[in-house]
mmCIF file of C-alpha atoms and ligand atoms in Angstrom:
data_model
loop_
_atom_site.group_PDB
_atom_site.id
_atom_site.type_symbol
_atom_site.label_atom_id
_atom_site.label_comp_id
_atom_site.label_asym_id
_atom_site.label_seq_id
_atom_site.Cartn_x
_atom_site.Cartn_y
_atom_site.Cartn_z
ATOM 1 C CA MET A 8 -24.042 21.676 4.942
ATOM 2 C CA GLU A 9 -26.487 21.116 7.718
ATOM 3 C CA GLU A 10 -24.751 19.970 10.986
ATOM 4 C CA LEU A 11 -24.432 16.295 11.512
ATOM 5 C CA PRO A 12 -25.711 14.824 14.608
ATOM 6 C CA GLU A 13 -23.689 13.402 17.275
ATOM 7 C CA ILE A 14 -22.528 9.870 15.768
ATOM 8 C CA SER A 15 -23.555 6.944 17.661
ATOM 9 C CA GLU A 16 -22.634 3.282 16.943
ATOM 10 C CA SER A 17 -24.176 1.787 13.879
ATOM 11 C CA ASP A 18 -25.214 5.262 12.468
ATOM 12 C CA ASP A 19 -25.256 5.269 8.680
ATOM 13 C CA LEU A 20 -22.491 7.838 8.215
ATOM 14 C CA ALA A 21 -22.586 7.881 4.464
ATOM 15 C CA GLY A 22 -26.484 8.222 4.507
ATOM 16 C CA LEU A 23 -26.090 11.288 6.971
ATOM 17 C CA VAL A 24 -23.613 12.869 4.871
ATOM 18 C CA GLU A 25 -25.650 12.190 1.642
ATOM 19 C CA GLU A 26 -28.835 14.031 3.113
ATOM 20 C CA ARG A 27 -26.881 16.889 3.744
ATOM 21 C CA VAL A 28 -24.688 17.516 0.642
ATOM 22 C CA ASP A 29 -25.083 16.829 -2.982
ATOM 23 C CA LEU A 30 -21.596 15.253 -3.776
ATOM 24 C CA GLU A 31 -20.270 15.868 -7.374
ATOM 25 C CA ASP A 32 -18.046 14.030 -9.650
ATOM 26 C CA GLY A 33 -14.354 15.247 -8.768
ATOM 27 C CA ASP A 34 -15.318 15.954 -5.155
ATOM 28 C CA VAL A 35 -13.176 14.371 -2.183
ATOM 29 C CA LEU A 36 -14.907 13.500 1.056
ATOM 30 C CA CYS A 37 -12.852 14.012 4.398
ATOM 31 C CA VAL A 38 -14.205 12.788 7.401
ATOM 32 C CA ALA A 39 -12.531 13.077 10.726
ATOM 33 C CA SER A 40 -11.650 9.492 12.151
ATOM 34 C CA THR A 41 -13.673 10.707 15.289
ATOM 35 C CA VAL A 42 -17.055 10.127 13.668
ATOM 36 C CA VAL A 43 -16.261 7.040 11.880
ATOM 37 C CA SER A 44 -14.763 5.390 15.226
ATOM 38 C CA LYS A 45 -18.113 6.565 16.822
ATOM 39 C CA ALA A 46 -20.175 4.879 13.909
ATOM 40 C CA GLU A 47 -17.944 1.726 14.304
ATOM 41 C CA GLY A 48 -18.509 1.383 17.952
ATOM 42 C CA ARG A 49 -15.012 2.278 18.831
ATOM 43 C CA LYS A 50 -15.937 4.016 22.248
ATOM 44 C CA ALA A 51 -14.784 2.227 25.108
ATOM 45 C CA ASP A 52 -14.287 2.544 29.024
ATOM 46 C CA LEU A 53 -11.074 2.184 30.872
ATOM 47 C CA SER A 54 -12.654 -0.770 32.626
ATOM 48 C CA ALA A 55 -12.357 -2.601 29.602
ATOM 49 C CA PHE A 56 -8.740 -2.728 29.705
ATOM 50 C CA PRO A 57 -7.369 -4.104 33.023
ATOM 51 C CA ALA A 58 -3.777 -3.250 33.293
ATOM 52 C CA SER A 59 -1.044 -5.876 32.703
ATOM 53 C CA GLU A 60 2.441 -5.610 34.322
ATOM 54 C CA ARG A 61 3.848 -4.155 31.506
ATOM 55 C CA ALA A 62 1.157 -1.139 31.517
ATOM 56 C CA GLU A 63 1.529 -0.638 35.376
ATOM 57 C CA ALA A 64 5.426 -0.371 34.617
ATOM 58 C CA ILE A 65 4.707 2.074 31.609
ATOM 59 C CA ALA A 66 2.423 4.039 33.812
ATOM 60 C CA ASP A 67 4.965 4.294 36.690
ATOM 61 C CA ARG A 68 7.788 5.323 34.419
ATOM 62 C CA LEU A 69 5.407 8.065 32.881
ATOM 63 C CA GLU A 70 4.541 9.365 36.337
ATOM 64 C CA SER A 71 8.191 9.527 37.502
ATOM 65 C CA VAL A 72 9.128 11.262 34.155
ATOM 66 C CA THR A 73 6.273 13.829 33.779
ATOM 67 C CA GLY A 74 5.034 14.246 37.598
ATOM 68 C CA ASP A 75 1.586 13.168 36.432
ATOM 69 C CA ARG A 76 -0.232 9.863 37.545
ATOM 70 C CA LYS A 77 -1.194 8.100 34.470
ATOM 71 C CA ASP A 78 -3.962 5.400 34.444
ATOM 72 C CA PRO A 79 -2.263 2.184 33.700
ATOM 73 C CA ARG A 80 -5.575 0.985 32.081
ATOM 74 C CA PHE A 81 -4.936 3.854 29.586
ATOM 75 C CA ALA A 82 -1.282 2.526 28.860
ATOM 76 C CA GLN A 83 -3.020 -1.072 28.504
ATOM 77 C CA ALA A 84 -5.407 0.351 25.770
ATOM 78 C CA VAL A 85 -2.653 1.992 23.891
ATOM 79 C CA LEU A 86 -0.723 -1.420 24.021
ATOM 80 C CA GLU A 87 -3.758 -3.282 22.840
ATOM 81 C CA GLU A 88 -4.130 -0.842 20.057
ATOM 82 C CA SER A 89 -0.617 -1.046 18.899
ATOM 83 C CA GLU A 90 1.745 -3.395 17.082
ATOM 84 C CA ALA A 91 4.832 -1.803 18.790
ATOM 85 C CA LEU A 92 5.838 0.917 21.081
ATOM 86 C CA LEU A 93 8.674 3.285 19.800
ATOM 87 C CA THR A 94 9.112 4.983 22.874
ATOM 88 C CA GLU A 95 7.532 4.788 26.457
ATOM 89 C CA ALA A 96 8.639 7.907 27.723
ATOM 90 C CA PRO A 97 8.044 10.925 28.112
ATOM 91 C CA PHE A 98 5.073 9.780 25.915
ATOM 92 C CA LEU A 99 3.641 6.814 24.246
ATOM 93 C CA LEU A 100 4.733 6.655 20.661
ATOM 94 C CA ALA A 101 2.803 3.912 19.056
ATOM 95 C CA VAL A 102 2.667 1.877 15.509
ATOM 96 C CA THR A 103 -1.081 1.404 15.196
ATOM 97 C CA ARG A 104 -2.156 -2.137 13.821
ATOM 98 C CA PHE A 105 -2.664 -0.665 10.523
ATOM 99 C CA GLY A 106 0.718 1.092 10.269
ATOM 100 C CA HIS A 107 0.125 4.850 11.302
ATOM 101 C CA ILE A 108 2.480 6.138 13.865
ATOM 102 C CA THR A 109 1.044 8.564 16.357
ATOM 103 C CA VAL A 110 1.012 9.243 20.154
ATOM 104 C CA ASN A 111 -1.066 7.004 22.304
ATOM 105 C CA ALA A 112 -2.199 4.991 19.174
ATOM 106 C CA GLY A 113 -4.583 7.938 18.360
ATOM 107 C CA ILE A 114 -6.797 7.309 21.320
ATOM 108 C CA ASP A 115 -8.791 10.263 22.027
ATOM 109 C CA ARG A 116 -10.447 11.518 25.421
ATOM 110 C CA SER A 117 -12.301 14.548 23.749
ATOM 111 C CA ASN A 118 -15.214 14.621 21.960
ATOM 112 C CA VAL A 119 -16.342 11.518 23.279
ATOM 113 C CA PRO A 120 -19.748 11.748 25.274
ATOM 114 C CA GLY A 121 -20.813 8.851 27.524
ATOM 115 C CA ALA A 122 -17.325 6.907 27.318
ATOM 116 C CA ASP A 123 -13.840 7.304 28.452
ATOM 117 C CA LEU A 124 -12.055 6.648 25.294
ATOM 118 C CA LEU A 125 -12.633 6.681 21.634
ATOM 119 C CA LEU A 126 -10.227 4.315 19.640
ATOM 120 C CA LEU A 127 -9.303 5.133 16.166
ATOM 121 C CA PRO A 128 -11.227 2.805 13.378
ATOM 122 C CA GLU A 129 -9.735 -0.660 13.272
ATOM 123 C CA ALA A 130 -8.822 -0.193 9.609
ATOM 124 C CA PRO A 131 -9.373 3.253 8.461
ATOM 125 C CA SER A 132 -8.655 2.391 4.675
ATOM 126 C CA ASP A 133 -11.472 -0.026 4.793
ATOM 127 C CA SER A 134 -13.600 2.463 6.427
ATOM 128 C CA ALA A 135 -12.844 4.823 3.725
ATOM 129 C CA GLU A 136 -13.584 2.178 1.203
ATOM 130 C CA ARG A 137 -17.056 1.513 2.518
ATOM 131 C CA LEU A 138 -17.911 5.136 2.700
ATOM 132 C CA SER A 139 -16.368 5.781 -0.856
ATOM 133 C CA GLU A 140 -18.480 2.923 -2.209
ATOM 134 C CA ALA A 141 -21.672 4.271 -0.841
ATOM 135 C CA LEU A 142 -21.020 7.804 -1.809
ATOM 136 C CA SER A 143 -19.244 7.180 -5.364
ATOM 137 C CA VAL A 144 -16.460 9.816 -4.399
ATOM 138 C CA PRO A 145 -12.981 9.293 -2.977
ATOM 139 C CA VAL A 146 -12.975 9.375 0.760
ATOM 140 C CA ILE A 147 -10.164 10.349 3.294
ATOM 141 C CA VAL A 148 -10.273 9.457 6.915
ATOM 142 C CA THR A 149 -8.348 12.075 8.890
ATOM 143 C CA ASP A 150 -6.968 12.380 12.278
ATOM 144 C CA THR A 151 -5.230 15.408 14.181
ATOM 145 C CA SER A 152 -1.716 14.299 14.901
ATOM 146 C CA GLY A 153 1.414 15.911 16.266
ATOM 147 C CA ARG A 154 4.525 16.075 14.184
ATOM 148 C CA PRO A 155 8.452 15.950 14.944
ATOM 149 C CA PHE A 156 10.369 19.068 14.840
ATOM 150 C CA ARG A 157 7.341 21.513 15.091
ATOM 151 C CA TYR A 158 4.955 22.682 17.812
ATOM 152 C CA GLY A 159 1.399 22.269 17.002
ATOM 153 C CA GLN A 160 -0.780 19.492 15.382
ATOM 154 C CA ARG A 161 -2.447 19.102 12.183
ATOM 155 C CA GLY A 162 -4.379 16.748 10.209
ATOM 156 C CA VAL A 163 -3.271 13.556 8.595
ATOM 157 C CA ALA A 164 -4.980 11.100 6.497
ATOM 158 C CA VAL A 165 -5.115 7.640 8.404
ATOM 159 C CA GLY A 166 -7.050 5.855 5.657
ATOM 160 C CA TRP A 167 -8.045 6.568 2.039
ATOM 161 C CA ALA A 168 -10.062 5.018 -0.821
ATOM 162 C CA GLY A 169 -11.038 6.078 -4.253
ATOM 163 C CA LEU A 170 -7.619 7.894 -4.816
ATOM 164 C CA SER A 171 -3.951 7.315 -4.586
ATOM 165 C CA ALA A 172 -2.279 8.491 -1.380
ATOM 166 C CA ALA A 173 0.558 10.244 -3.323
ATOM 167 C CA ARG A 174 1.236 11.720 -6.665
ATOM 168 C CA ASP A 175 4.492 10.994 -8.209
ATOM 169 C CA TRP A 176 6.330 13.946 -9.895
ATOM 170 C CA ARG A 177 9.385 12.018 -10.748
ATOM 171 C CA GLY A 178 10.422 12.243 -14.274
ATOM 172 C CA GLU A 179 8.473 15.547 -14.981
ATOM 173 C CA SER A 180 10.412 18.794 -15.321
ATOM 174 C CA ASP A 181 10.623 21.952 -13.426
ATOM 175 C CA ARG A 182 10.421 25.386 -14.831
ATOM 176 C CA ASP A 183 14.098 25.073 -15.798
ATOM 177 C CA GLY A 184 13.570 21.845 -17.811
ATOM 178 C CA ARG A 185 15.471 20.163 -14.890
ATOM 179 C CA GLU A 186 13.960 16.410 -14.327
ATOM 180 C CA LEU A 187 12.479 15.858 -10.720
ATOM 181 C CA GLY A 188 14.140 13.034 -9.083
ATOM 182 C CA VAL A 189 12.554 12.582 -5.859
ATOM 183 C CA THR A 190 9.251 14.477 -5.294
ATOM 184 C CA VAL A 191 6.204 12.051 -4.291
ATOM 185 C CA GLN A 192 3.553 14.656 -2.991
ATOM 186 C CA ALA A 193 1.679 13.129 -0.170
ATOM 187 C CA VAL A 194 -1.704 14.544 -1.365
ATOM 188 C CA VAL A 195 -4.002 12.669 1.110
ATOM 189 C CA ASP A 196 -2.138 14.441 4.098
ATOM 190 C CA GLU A 197 -2.362 17.656 2.375
ATOM 191 C CA LEU A 198 -6.002 17.282 1.788
ATOM 192 C CA ALA A 199 -6.349 15.881 5.391
ATOM 193 C CA ALA A 200 -4.411 18.950 6.697
ATOM 194 C CA THR A 201 -6.770 21.453 4.699
ATOM 195 C CA ALA A 202 -10.021 19.714 5.886
ATOM 196 C CA ASN A 203 -8.992 19.483 9.460
ATOM 197 C CA LEU A 204 -8.218 22.952 9.533
ATOM 198 C CA VAL A 205 -11.890 23.728 8.562
ATOM 199 C CA ALA A 206 -13.031 21.039 10.861
ATOM 200 C CA GLY A 207 -11.401 22.584 13.712
ATOM 201 C CA GLU A 208 -10.804 20.575 17.020
ATOM 202 C CA GLY A 209 -13.424 21.647 19.620
ATOM 203 C CA GLY A 210 -17.142 21.333 19.779
ATOM 204 C CA GLY A 211 -17.725 23.023 16.588
ATOM 205 C CA GLY A 212 -19.520 19.935 14.967
ATOM 206 C CA THR A 213 -17.897 19.765 11.510
ATOM 207 C CA PRO A 214 -16.470 16.415 11.022
ATOM 208 C CA ALA A 215 -17.100 15.915 7.203
ATOM 209 C CA VAL A 216 -15.570 18.463 4.683
ATOM 210 C CA VAL A 217 -15.849 18.364 0.724
ATOM 211 C CA VAL A 218 -13.002 19.107 -1.413
ATOM 212 C CA ARG A 219 -14.496 20.519 -4.671
ATOM 213 C CA GLY A 220 -12.336 21.515 -7.749
ATOM 214 C CA TRP A 221 -9.236 19.686 -6.848
ATOM 215 C CA SER A 222 -7.758 17.477 -9.245
ATOM 216 C CA PHE A 223 -5.182 14.583 -8.901
ATOM 217 C CA GLY A 224 -3.979 15.309 -12.352
ATOM 218 C CA ASP A 225 -1.996 13.477 -14.954
ATOM 219 C CA HIS A 226 0.602 11.893 -12.820
ATOM 220 C CA ALA A 227 1.416 8.246 -11.438
ATOM 221 C CA GLY A 228 -0.217 7.408 -8.162
ATOM 222 C CA SER A 229 1.353 5.536 -5.153
ATOM 223 C CA ASP A 230 -0.368 4.039 -2.035
ATOM 224 C CA ASP A 231 2.815 4.164 -0.168
ATOM 225 C CA LEU A 232 2.226 6.371 2.830
ATOM 226 C CA PHE A 233 3.255 4.455 6.020
ATOM 227 C CA ARG A 234 7.073 3.922 5.751
ATOM 228 C CA ARG A 235 7.899 0.259 5.574
ATOM 229 C CA GLU A 236 10.214 -0.510 8.818
ATOM 230 C CA GLU A 237 13.249 -1.019 6.583
ATOM 231 C CA ASP A 238 12.897 2.349 4.997
ATOM 232 C CA ASP A 239 12.472 4.337 8.208
ATOM 233 C CA ILE A 240 15.771 5.495 9.806
ATOM 234 C CA VAL A 241 13.843 7.713 12.358
ATOM 235 C CA ARG A 242 11.975 4.543 13.755
ATOM 236 C CA GLU A 243 15.233 2.450 13.915
ATOM 237 C CA ALA A 244 16.896 5.475 15.653
ATOM 238 C CA LEU A 245 14.020 5.616 18.161
ATOM 239 C CA GLN A 246 14.176 1.860 18.957
ATOM 240 C CA GLU A 247 17.952 2.559 20.083
ATOM 241 C CA TRP A 248 17.126 5.531 22.102
ATOM 242 C CA ALA A 249 15.870 5.740 25.671
ATOM 243 C CA PHE A 250 14.514 8.916 27.562
ATOM 244 C CA ASP A 251 16.747 9.702 30.366
ATOM 245 C CA GLY A 252 15.245 13.103 31.603
HETATM 246 P P1 LIG B 310 -10.135 14.045 15.096
HETATM 247 O O1 LIG B 310 -9.330 15.044 14.570
HETATM 248 O O2 LIG B 310 -10.561 12.847 14.181
HETATM 249 O O3 LIG B 310 -9.495 13.274 16.461
HETATM 250 O O4 LIG B 310 -11.603 14.645 15.626
HETATM 251 P P2 LIG B 310 -11.803 15.663 16.710
HETATM 252 O O5 LIG B 310 -12.170 15.387 18.068
HETATM 253 O O6 LIG B 310 -10.783 16.924 16.622
HETATM 254 O O7 LIG B 310 -13.210 16.381 15.886
HETATM 255 C C1 LIG B 310 -12.967 16.934 14.638
HETATM 256 C C2 LIG B 310 -14.293 17.866 14.151
HETATM 257 O O8 LIG B 310 -15.615 16.955 14.340
HETATM 258 C C3 LIG B 310 -14.722 18.889 15.276
HETATM 259 O O9 LIG B 310 -15.461 20.144 14.643
HETATM 260 C C4 LIG B 310 -15.846 18.242 16.533
HETATM 261 O O10 LIG B 310 -16.530 19.265 16.853
HETATM 262 C C5 LIG B 310 -16.483 17.264 15.414
HETATM 263 N N1 LIG B 310 -17.198 16.145 15.830
HETATM 264 C C6 LIG B 310 -16.589 15.255 16.701
HETATM 265 N N2 LIG B 310 -17.286 14.397 16.810
HETATM 266 C C7 LIG B 310 -18.518 14.781 16.176
HETATM 267 C C8 LIG B 310 -20.124 14.144 16.183
HETATM 268 O O11 LIG B 310 -20.281 13.182 16.722
HETATM 269 N N3 LIG B 310 -21.022 14.937 15.423
HETATM 270 C C9 LIG B 310 -20.657 16.175 15.010
HETATM 271 N N4 LIG B 310 -21.536 16.790 13.998
HETATM 272 N N5 LIG B 310 -19.341 16.650 14.969
HETATM 273 C C10 LIG B 310 -18.383 15.913 15.666
HETATM 274 MN MN1 LIG B 311 -8.047 12.020 16.947
HETATM 275 MN MN1 LIG B 312 -9.058 16.961 15.446
#
């Protein structure tokens, strides 16, 4: 695929992809949230986020814990992009307004020419829906995200349209004839991780990846991806936990 240009506000992302690749039935298009955000005008400067008292307090706390001075306006941007903060130290773990939980509400400071910050799309599944309608294939909006228990980041789906988020293997049999009772496979995350691997993280300029020849198969689908608060014991535990390092 010919390289996509640097994306700017109001660019027709679907049109730019369509000019570069002949999408086929069965393809799934994975797009980095970075370029969706740029097309949706989600670049912002720190000056747009005058710090509240709470943001100042968060920045002071982060500085005392990490030794680095954090810009309180950055903390303010995270607060404004979040429904709740699960931790304020040693980093800001935020529940975004669309339900994805990630450090700093997914606000990026890399690959953002001409601005301080790039916010995630406001509603990435709505973004995916618009792209999917324009391109007539399922679309996954991805972001690079950290994970608990392991070093290193990987791609996750933050929005999707045209396919279910997960395929449900429950009720099917393993090779031994034993019925599967638990497994619901989060296919949009698995595809997002693969696409993110191809996209890379630096200046490579590969924000769109076509998955070809993969099939959802004959399974029940589910759109449950972001855990509901009442089903999330880790979230509950974090709300009662305070960093004392
Ligand atoms: P994120 O994972 O969604 O936060 O996005 P990254 O900043 O990691 O970028 C993912 C990929 O998209 C990398 O290959 C970047 O070089 C590329 N990329 C980011 N912005 C643009 C852009 O405006 N145009 C092009 N062609 N590539 C971009
Ligand atoms: Mn990102
Ligand atoms: Mn990335």
